[in-house]
PDB file of N, CA and C in Angstrom:
ATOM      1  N   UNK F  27     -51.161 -22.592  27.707  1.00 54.00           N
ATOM      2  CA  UNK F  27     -50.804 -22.849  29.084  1.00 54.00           C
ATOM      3  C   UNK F  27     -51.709 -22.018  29.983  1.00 54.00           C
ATOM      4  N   UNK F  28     -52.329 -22.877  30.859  1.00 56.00           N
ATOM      5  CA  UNK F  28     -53.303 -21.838  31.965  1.00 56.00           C
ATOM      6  C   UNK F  28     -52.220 -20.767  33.004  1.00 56.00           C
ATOM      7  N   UNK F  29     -50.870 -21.439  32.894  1.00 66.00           N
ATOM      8  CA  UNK F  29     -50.223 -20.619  33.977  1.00 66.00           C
ATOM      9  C   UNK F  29     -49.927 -19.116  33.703  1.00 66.00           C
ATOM     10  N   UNK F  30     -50.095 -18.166  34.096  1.00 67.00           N
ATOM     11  CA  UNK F  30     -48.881 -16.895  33.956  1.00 67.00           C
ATOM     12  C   UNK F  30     -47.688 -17.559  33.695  1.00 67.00           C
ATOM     13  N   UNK F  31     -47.325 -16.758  33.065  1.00 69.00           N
ATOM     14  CA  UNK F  31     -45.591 -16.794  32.274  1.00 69.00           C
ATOM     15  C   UNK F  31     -45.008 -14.950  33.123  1.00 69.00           C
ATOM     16  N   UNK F  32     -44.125 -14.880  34.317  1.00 84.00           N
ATOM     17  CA  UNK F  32     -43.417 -14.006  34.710  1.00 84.00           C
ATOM     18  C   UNK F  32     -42.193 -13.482  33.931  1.00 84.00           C
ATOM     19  N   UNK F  33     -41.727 -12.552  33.989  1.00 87.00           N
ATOM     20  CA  UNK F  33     -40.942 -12.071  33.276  1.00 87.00           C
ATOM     21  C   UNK F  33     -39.668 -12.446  33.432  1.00 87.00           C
ATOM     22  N   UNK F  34     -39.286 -13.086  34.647  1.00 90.00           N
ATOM     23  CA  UNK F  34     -38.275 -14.176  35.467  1.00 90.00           C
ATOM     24  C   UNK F  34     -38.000 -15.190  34.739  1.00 90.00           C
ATOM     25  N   UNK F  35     -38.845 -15.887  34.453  1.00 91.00           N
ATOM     26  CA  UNK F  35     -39.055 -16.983  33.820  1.00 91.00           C
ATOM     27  C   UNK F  35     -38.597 -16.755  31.899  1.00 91.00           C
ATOM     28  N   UNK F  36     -39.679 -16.135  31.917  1.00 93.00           N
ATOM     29  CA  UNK F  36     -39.127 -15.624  30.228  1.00 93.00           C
ATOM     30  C   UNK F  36     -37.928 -15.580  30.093  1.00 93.00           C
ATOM     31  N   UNK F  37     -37.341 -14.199  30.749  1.00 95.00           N
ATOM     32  CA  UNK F  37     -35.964 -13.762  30.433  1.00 95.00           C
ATOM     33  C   UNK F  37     -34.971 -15.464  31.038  1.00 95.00           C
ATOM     34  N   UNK F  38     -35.431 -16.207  32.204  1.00 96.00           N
ATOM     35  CA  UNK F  38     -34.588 -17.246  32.069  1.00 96.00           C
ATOM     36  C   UNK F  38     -34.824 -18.328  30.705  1.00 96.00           C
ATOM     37  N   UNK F  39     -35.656 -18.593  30.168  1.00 95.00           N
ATOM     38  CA  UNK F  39     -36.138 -19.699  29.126  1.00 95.00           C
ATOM     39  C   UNK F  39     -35.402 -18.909  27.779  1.00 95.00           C
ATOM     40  N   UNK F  40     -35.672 -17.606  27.278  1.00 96.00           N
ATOM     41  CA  UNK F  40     -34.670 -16.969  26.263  1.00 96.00           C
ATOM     42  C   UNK F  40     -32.960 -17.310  26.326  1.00 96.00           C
ATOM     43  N   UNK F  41     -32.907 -16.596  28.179  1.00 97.00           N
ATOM     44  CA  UNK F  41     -31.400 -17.190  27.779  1.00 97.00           C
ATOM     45  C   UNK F  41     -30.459 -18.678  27.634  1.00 97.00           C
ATOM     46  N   UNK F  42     -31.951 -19.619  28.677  1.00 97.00           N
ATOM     47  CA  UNK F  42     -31.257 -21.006  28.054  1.00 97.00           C
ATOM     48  C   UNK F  42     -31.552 -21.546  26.762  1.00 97.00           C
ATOM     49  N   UNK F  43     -32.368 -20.953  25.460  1.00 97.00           N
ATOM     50  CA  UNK F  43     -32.363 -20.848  24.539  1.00 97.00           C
ATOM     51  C   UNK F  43     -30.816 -20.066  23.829  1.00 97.00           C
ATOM     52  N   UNK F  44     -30.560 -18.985  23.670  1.00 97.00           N
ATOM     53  CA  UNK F  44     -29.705 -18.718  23.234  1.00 97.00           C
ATOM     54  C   UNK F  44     -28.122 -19.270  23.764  1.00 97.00           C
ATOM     55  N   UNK F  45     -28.284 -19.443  25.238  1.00 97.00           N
ATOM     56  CA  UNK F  45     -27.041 -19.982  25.244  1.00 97.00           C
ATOM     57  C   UNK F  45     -26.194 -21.522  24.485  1.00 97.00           C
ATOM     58  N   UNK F  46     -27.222 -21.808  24.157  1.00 95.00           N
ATOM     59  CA  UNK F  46     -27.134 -23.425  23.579  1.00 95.00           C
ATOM     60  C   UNK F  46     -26.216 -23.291  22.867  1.00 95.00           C
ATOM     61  N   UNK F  47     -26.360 -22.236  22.053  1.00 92.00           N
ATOM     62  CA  UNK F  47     -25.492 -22.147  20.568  1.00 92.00           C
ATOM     63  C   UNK F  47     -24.067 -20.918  20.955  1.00 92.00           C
ATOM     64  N   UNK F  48     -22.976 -21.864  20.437  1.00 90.00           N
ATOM     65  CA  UNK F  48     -21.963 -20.401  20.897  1.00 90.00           C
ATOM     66  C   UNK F  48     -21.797 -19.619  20.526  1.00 90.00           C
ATOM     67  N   UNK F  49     -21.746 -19.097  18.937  1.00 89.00           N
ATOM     68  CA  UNK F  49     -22.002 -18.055  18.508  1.00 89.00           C
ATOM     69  C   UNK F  49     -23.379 -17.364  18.272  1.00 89.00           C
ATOM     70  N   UNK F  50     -24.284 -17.969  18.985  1.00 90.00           N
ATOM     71  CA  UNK F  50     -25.856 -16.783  19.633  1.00 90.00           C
ATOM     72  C   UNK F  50     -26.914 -17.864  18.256  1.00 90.00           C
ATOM     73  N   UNK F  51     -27.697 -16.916  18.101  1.00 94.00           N
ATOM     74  CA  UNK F  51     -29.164 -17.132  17.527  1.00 94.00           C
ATOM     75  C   UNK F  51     -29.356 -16.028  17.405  1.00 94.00           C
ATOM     76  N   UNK F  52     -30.232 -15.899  15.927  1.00 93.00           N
ATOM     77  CA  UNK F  52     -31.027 -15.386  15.208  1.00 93.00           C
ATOM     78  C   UNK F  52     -32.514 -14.873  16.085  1.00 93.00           C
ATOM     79  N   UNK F  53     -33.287 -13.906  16.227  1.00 90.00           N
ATOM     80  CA  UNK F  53     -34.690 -13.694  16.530  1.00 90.00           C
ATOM     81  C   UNK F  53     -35.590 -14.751  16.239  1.00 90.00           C
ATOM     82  N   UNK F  54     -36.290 -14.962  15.015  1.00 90.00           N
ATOM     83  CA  UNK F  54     -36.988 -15.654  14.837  1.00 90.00           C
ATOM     84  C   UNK F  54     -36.749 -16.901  15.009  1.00 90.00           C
ATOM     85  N   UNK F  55     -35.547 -17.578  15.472  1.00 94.00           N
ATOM     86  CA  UNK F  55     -34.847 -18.726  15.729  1.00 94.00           C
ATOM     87  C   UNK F  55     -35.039 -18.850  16.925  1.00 94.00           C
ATOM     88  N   UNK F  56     -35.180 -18.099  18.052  1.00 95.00           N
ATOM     89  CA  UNK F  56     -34.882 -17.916  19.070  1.00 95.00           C
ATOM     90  C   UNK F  56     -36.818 -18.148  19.244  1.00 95.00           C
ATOM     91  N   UNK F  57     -37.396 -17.031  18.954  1.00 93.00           N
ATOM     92  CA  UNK F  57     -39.010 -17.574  19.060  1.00 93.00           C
ATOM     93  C   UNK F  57     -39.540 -18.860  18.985  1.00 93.00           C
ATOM     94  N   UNK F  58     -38.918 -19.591  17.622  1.00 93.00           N
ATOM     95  CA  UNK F  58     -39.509 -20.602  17.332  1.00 93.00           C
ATOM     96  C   UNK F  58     -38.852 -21.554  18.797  1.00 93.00           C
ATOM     97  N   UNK F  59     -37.851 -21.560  19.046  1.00 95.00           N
ATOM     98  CA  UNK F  59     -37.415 -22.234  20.153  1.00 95.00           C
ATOM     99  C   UNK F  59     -38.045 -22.138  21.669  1.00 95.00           C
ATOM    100  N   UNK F  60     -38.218 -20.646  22.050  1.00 94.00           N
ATOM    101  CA  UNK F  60     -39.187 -20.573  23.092  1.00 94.00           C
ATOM    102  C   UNK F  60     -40.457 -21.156  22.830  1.00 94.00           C
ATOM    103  N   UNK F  61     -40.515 -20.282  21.357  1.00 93.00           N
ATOM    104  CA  UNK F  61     -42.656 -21.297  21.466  1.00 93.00           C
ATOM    105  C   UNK F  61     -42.713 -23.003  21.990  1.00 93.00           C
ATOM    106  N   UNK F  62     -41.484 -23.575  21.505  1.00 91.00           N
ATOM    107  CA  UNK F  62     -41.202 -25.069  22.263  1.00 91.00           C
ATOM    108  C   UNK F  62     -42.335 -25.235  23.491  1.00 91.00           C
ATOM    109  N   UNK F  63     -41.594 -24.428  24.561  1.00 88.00           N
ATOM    110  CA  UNK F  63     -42.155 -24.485  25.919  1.00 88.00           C
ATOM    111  C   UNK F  63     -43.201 -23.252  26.276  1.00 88.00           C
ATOM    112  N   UNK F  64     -43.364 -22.292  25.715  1.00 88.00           N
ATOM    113  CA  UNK F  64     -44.179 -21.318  25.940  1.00 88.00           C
ATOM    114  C   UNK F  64     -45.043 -20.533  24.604  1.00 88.00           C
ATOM    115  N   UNK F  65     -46.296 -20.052  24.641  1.00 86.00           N
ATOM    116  CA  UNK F  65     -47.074 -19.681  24.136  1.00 86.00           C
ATOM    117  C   UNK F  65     -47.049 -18.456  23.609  1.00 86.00           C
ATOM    118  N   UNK F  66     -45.911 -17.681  23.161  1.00 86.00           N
ATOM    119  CA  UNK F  66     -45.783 -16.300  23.291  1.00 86.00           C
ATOM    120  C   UNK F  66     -45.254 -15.855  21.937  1.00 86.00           C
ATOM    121  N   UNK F  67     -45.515 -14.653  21.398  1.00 85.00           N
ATOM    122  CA  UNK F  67     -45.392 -13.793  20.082  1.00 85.00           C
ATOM    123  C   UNK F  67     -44.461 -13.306  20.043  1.00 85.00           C
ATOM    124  N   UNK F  68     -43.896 -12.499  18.960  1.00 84.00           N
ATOM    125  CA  UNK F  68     -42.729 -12.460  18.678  1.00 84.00           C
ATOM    126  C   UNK F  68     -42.789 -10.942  19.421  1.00 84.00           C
ATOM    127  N   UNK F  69     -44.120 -10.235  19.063  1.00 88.00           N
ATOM    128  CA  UNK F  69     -43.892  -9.028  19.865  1.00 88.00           C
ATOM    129  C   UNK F  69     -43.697  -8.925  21.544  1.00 88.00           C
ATOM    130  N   UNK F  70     -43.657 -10.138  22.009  1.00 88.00           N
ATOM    131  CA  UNK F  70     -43.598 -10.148  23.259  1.00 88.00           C
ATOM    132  C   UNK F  70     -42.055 -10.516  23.280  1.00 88.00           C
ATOM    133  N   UNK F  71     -41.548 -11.549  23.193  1.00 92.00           N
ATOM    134  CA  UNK F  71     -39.897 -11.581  23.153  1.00 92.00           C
ATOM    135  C   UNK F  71     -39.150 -10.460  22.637  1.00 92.00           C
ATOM    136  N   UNK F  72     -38.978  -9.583  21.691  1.00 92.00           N
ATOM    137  CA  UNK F  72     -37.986  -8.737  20.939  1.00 92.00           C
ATOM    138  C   UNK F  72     -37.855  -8.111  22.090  1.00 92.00           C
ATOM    139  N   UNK F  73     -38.811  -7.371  22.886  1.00 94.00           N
ATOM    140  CA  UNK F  73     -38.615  -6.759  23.894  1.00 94.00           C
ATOM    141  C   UNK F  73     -37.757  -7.259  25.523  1.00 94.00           C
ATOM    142  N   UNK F  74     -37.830  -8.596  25.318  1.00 95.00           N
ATOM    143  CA  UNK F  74     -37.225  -9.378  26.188  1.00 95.00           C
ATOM    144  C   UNK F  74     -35.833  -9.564  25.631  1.00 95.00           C
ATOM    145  N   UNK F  75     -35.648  -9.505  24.498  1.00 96.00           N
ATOM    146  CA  UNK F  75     -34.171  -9.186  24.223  1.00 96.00           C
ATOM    147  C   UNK F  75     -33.364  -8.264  24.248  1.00 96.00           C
ATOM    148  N   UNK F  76     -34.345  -7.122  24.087  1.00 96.00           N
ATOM    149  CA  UNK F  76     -33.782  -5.858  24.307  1.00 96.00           C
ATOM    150  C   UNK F  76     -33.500  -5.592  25.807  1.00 96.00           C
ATOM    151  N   UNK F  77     -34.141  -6.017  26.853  1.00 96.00           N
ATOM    152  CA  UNK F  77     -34.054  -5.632  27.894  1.00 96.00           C
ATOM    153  C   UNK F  77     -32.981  -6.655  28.314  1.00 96.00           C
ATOM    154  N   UNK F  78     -32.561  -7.758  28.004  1.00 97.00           N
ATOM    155  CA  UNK F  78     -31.477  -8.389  28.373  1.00 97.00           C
ATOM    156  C   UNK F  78     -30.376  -7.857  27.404  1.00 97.00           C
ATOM    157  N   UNK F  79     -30.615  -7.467  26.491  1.00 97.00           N
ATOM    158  CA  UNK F  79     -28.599  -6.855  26.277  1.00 97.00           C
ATOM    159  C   UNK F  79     -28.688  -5.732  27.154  1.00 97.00           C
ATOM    160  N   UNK F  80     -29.914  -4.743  27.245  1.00 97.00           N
ATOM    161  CA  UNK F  80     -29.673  -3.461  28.288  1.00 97.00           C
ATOM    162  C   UNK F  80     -28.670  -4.123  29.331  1.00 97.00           C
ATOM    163  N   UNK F  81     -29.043  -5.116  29.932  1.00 97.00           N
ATOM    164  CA  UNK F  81     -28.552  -5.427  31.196  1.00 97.00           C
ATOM    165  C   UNK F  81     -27.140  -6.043  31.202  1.00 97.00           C
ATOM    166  N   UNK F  82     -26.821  -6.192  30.209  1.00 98.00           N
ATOM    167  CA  UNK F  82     -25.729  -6.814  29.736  1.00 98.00           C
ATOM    168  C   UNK F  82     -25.533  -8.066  29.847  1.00 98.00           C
ATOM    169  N   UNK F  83     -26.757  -9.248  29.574  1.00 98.00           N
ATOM    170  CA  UNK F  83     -26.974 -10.308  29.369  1.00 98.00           C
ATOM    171  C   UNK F  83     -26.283 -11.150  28.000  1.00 98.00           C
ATOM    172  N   UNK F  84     -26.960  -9.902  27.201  1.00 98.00           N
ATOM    173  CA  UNK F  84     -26.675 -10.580  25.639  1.00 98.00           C
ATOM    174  C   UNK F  84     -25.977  -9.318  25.071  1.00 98.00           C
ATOM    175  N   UNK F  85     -25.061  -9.953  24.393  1.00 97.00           N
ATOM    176  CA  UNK F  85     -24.979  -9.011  23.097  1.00 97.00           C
ATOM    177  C   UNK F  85     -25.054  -9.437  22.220  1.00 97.00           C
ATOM    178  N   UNK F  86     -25.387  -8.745  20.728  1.00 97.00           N
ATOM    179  CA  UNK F  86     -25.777  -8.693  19.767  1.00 97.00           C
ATOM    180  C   UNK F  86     -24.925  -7.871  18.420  1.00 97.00           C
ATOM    181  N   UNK F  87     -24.517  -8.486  17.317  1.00 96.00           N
ATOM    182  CA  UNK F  87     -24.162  -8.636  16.027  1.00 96.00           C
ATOM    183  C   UNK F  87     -24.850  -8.648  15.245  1.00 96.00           C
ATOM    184  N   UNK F  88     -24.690  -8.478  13.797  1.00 94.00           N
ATOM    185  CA  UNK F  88     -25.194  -8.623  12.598  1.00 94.00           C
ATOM    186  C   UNK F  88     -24.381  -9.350  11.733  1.00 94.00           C
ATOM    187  N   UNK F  89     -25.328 -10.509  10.643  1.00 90.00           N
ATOM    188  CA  UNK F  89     -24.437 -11.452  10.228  1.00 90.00           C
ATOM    189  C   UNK F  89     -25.242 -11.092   8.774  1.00 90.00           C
ATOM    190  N   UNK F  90     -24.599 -11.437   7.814  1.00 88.00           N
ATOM    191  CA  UNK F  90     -24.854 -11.921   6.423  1.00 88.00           C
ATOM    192  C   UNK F  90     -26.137 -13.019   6.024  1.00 88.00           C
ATOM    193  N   UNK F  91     -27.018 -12.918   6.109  1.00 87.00           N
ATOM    194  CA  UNK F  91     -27.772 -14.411   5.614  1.00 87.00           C
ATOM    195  C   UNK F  91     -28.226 -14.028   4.324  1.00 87.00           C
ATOM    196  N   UNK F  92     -27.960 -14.849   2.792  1.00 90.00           N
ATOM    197  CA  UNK F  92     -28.759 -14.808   2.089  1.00 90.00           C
ATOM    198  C   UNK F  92     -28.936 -13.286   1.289  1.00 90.00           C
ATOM    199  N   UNK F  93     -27.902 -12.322   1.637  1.00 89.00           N
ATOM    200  CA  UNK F  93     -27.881 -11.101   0.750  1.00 89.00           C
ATOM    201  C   UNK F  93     -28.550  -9.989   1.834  1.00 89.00           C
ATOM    202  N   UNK F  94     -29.323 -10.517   3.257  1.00 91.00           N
ATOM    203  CA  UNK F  94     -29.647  -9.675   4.289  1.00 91.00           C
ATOM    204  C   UNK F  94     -29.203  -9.517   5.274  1.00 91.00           C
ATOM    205  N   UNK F  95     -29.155  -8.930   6.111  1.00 91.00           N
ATOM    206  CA  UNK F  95     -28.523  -8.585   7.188  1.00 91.00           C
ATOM    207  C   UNK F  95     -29.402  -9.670   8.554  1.00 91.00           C
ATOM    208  N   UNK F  96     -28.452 -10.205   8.957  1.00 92.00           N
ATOM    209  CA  UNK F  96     -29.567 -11.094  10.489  1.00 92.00           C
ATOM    210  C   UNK F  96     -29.243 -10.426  11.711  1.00 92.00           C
ATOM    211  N   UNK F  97     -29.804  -9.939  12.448  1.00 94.00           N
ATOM    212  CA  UNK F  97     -29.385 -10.055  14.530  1.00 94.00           C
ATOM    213  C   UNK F  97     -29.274 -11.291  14.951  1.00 94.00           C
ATOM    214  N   UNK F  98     -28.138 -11.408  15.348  1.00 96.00           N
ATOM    215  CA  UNK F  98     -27.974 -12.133  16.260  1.00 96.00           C
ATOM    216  C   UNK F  98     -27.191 -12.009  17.549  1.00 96.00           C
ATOM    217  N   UNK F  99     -27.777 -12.961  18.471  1.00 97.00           N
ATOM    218  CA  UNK F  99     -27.734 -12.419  20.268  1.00 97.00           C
ATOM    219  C   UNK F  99     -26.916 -14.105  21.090  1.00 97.00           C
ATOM    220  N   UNK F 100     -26.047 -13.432  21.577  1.00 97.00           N
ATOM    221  CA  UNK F 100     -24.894 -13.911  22.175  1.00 97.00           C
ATOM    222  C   UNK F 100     -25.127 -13.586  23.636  1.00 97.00           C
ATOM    223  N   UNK F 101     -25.076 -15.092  24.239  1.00 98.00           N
ATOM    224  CA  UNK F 101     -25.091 -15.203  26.013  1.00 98.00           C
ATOM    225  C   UNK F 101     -23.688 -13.530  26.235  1.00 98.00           C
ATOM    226  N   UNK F 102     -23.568 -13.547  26.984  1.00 98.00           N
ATOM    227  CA  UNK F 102     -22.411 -12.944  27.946  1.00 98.00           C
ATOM    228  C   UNK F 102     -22.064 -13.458  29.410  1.00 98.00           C
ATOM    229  N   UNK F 103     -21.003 -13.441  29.363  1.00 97.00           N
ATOM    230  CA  UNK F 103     -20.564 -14.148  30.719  1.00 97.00           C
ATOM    231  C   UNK F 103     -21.371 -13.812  32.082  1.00 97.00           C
ATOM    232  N   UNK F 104     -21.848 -12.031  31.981  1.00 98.00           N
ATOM    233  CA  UNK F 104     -22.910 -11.841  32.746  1.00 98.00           C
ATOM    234  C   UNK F 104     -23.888 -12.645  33.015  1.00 98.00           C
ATOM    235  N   UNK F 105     -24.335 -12.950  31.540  1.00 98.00           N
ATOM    236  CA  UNK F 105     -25.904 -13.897  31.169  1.00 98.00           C
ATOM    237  C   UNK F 105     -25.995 -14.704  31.715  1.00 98.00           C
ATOM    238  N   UNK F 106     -24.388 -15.704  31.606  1.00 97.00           N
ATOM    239  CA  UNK F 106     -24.393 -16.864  31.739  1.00 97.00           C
ATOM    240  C   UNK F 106     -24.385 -17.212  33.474  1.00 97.00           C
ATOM    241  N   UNK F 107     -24.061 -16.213  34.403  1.00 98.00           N
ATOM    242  CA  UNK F 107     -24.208 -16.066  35.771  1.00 98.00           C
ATOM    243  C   UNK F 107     -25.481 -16.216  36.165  1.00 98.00           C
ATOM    244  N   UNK F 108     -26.338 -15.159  35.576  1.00 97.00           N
ATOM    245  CA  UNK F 108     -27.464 -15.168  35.450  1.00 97.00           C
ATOM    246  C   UNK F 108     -29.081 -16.483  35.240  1.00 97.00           C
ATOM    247  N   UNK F 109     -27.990 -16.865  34.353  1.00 97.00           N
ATOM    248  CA  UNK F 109     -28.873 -17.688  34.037  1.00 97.00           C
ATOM    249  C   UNK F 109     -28.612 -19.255  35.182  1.00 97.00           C
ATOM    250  N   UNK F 110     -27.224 -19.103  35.723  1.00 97.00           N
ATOM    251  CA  UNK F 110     -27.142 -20.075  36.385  1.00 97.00           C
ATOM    252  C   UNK F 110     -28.047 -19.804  37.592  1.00 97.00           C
ATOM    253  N   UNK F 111     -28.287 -18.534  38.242  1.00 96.00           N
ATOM    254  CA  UNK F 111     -29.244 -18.435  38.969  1.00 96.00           C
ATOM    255  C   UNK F 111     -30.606 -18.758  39.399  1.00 96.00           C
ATOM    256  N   UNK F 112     -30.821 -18.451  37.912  1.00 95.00           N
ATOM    257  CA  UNK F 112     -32.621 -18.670  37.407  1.00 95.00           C
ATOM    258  C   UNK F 112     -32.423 -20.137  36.974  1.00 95.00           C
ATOM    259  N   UNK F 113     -31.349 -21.225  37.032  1.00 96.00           N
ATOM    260  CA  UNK F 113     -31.097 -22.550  37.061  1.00 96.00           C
ATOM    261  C   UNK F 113     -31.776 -23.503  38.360  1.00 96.00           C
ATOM    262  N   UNK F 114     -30.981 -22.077  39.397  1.00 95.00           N
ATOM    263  CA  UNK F 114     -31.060 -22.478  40.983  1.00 95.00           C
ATOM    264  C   UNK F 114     -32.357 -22.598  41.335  1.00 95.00           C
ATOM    265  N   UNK F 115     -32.997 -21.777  41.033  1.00 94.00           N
ATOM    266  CA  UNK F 115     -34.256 -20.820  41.854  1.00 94.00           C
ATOM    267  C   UNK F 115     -35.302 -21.239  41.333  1.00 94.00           C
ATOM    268  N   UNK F 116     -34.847 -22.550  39.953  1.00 93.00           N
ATOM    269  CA  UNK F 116     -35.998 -22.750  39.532  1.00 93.00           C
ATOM    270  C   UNK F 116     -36.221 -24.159  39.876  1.00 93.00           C
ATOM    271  N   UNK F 117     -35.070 -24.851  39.744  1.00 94.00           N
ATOM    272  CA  UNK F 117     -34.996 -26.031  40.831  1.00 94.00           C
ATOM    273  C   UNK F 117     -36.214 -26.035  42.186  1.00 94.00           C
ATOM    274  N   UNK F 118     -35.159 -25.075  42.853  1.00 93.00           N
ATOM    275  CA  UNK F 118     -36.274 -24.586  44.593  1.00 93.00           C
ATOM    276  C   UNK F 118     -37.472 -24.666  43.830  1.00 93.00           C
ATOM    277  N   UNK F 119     -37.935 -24.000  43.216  1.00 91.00           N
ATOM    278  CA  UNK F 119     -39.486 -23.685  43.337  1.00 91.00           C
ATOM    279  C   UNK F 119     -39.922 -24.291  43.084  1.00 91.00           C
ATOM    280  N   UNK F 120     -39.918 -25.446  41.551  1.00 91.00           N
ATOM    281  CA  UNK F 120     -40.586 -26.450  40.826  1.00 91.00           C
ATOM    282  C   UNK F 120     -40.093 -28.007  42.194  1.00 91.00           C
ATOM    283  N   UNK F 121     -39.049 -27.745  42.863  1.00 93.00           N
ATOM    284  CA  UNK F 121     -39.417 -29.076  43.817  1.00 93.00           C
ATOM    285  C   UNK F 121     -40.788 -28.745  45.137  1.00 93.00           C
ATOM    286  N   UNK F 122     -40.501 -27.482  45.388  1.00 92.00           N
ATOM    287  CA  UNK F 122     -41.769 -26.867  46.591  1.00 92.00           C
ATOM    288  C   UNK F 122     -42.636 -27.352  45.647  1.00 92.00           C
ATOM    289  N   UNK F 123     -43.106 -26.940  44.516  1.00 91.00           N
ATOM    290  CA  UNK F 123     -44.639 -26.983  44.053  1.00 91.00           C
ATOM    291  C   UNK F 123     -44.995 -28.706  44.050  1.00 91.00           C
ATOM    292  N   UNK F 124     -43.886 -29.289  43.087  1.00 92.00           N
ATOM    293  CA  UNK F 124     -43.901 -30.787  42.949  1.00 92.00           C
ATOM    294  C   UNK F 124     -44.371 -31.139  44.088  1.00 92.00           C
ATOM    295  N   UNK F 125     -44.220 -30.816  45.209  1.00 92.00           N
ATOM    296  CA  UNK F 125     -43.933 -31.637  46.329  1.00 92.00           C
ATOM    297  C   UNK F 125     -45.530 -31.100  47.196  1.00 92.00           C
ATOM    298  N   UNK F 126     -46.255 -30.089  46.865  1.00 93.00           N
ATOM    299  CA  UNK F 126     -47.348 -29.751  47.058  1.00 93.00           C
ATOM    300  C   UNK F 126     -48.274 -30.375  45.982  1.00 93.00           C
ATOM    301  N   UNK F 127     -48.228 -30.829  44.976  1.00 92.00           N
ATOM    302  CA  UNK F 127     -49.370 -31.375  43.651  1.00 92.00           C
ATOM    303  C   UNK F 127     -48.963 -32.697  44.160  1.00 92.00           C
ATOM    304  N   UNK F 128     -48.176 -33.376  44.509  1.00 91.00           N
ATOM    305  CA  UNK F 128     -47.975 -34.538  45.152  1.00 91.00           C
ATOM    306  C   UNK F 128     -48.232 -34.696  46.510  1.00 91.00           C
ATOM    307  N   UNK F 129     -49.185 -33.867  47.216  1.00 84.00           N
ATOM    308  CA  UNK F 129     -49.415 -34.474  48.325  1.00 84.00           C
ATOM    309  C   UNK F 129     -48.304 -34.578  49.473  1.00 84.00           C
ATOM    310  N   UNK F 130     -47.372 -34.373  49.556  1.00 65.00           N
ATOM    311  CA  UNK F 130     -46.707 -33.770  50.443  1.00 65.00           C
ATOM    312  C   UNK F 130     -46.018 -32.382  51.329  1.00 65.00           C
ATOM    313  N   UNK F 131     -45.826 -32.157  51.663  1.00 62.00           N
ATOM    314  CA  UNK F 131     -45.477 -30.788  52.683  1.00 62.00           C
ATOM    315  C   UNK F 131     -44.594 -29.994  51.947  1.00 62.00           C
ATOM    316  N   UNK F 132     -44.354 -28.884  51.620  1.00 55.00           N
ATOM    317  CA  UNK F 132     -43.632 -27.655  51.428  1.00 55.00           C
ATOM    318  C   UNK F 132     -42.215 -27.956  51.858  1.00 55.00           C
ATOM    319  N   UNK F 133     -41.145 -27.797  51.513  1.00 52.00           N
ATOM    320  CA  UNK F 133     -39.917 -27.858  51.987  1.00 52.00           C
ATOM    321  C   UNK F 133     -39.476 -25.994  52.536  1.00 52.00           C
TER     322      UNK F 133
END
């Protein structure tokens, strides 16, 4: 992708990734799902997870897989506020831009 990827954006695309599922997602589950829409390493997300449970976005468990231990990361009702925000705001912006690559005026 030629665009910058903001940290706004990230932390919103992680959490409408994890919220999908009700009992959370796995890390590497969660990557493979962002890489969907964005270009980014795993060392770049872990840290984006960490900084969303700081905030009390997500929390996080440990589950059984296979004889190992997994993380997994759970919206929070916080998150889920949150994320309705970065729902809003992303609406606004992607219709302003639409509406500028199309030749019409700025709202």
């Amino acid at each position: 992708m030629v665009f910058n990827t903001g940290a706004a954006l990230l932390d919103a695309i992680v959490l409408a990734v994890v919220s999908k599922e009700e009992e959370g997602n796995y890390g590497y589950k969660i990557t493979q799902d962002v890489r969907s829409a964005l270009d980014v390493s795993e060392s770049t997300l872990y840290p984006v997870l960490r900084r969303l449970k700081k905030d009390g976005c997500l929390e996080v468990y440990d589950k059984e897989y296979q004889g190992r231990n997994r993380r997994y990361y759970r919206i929070t009702s916080e998150g889920r506020v949150q994320l309705n925000m970065y729902k809003e705001e992303w609406k606004h912006y992607s219709d302003r831009i639409s509406k500028i690559f199309e030749g019409g005026k700025e709202v």
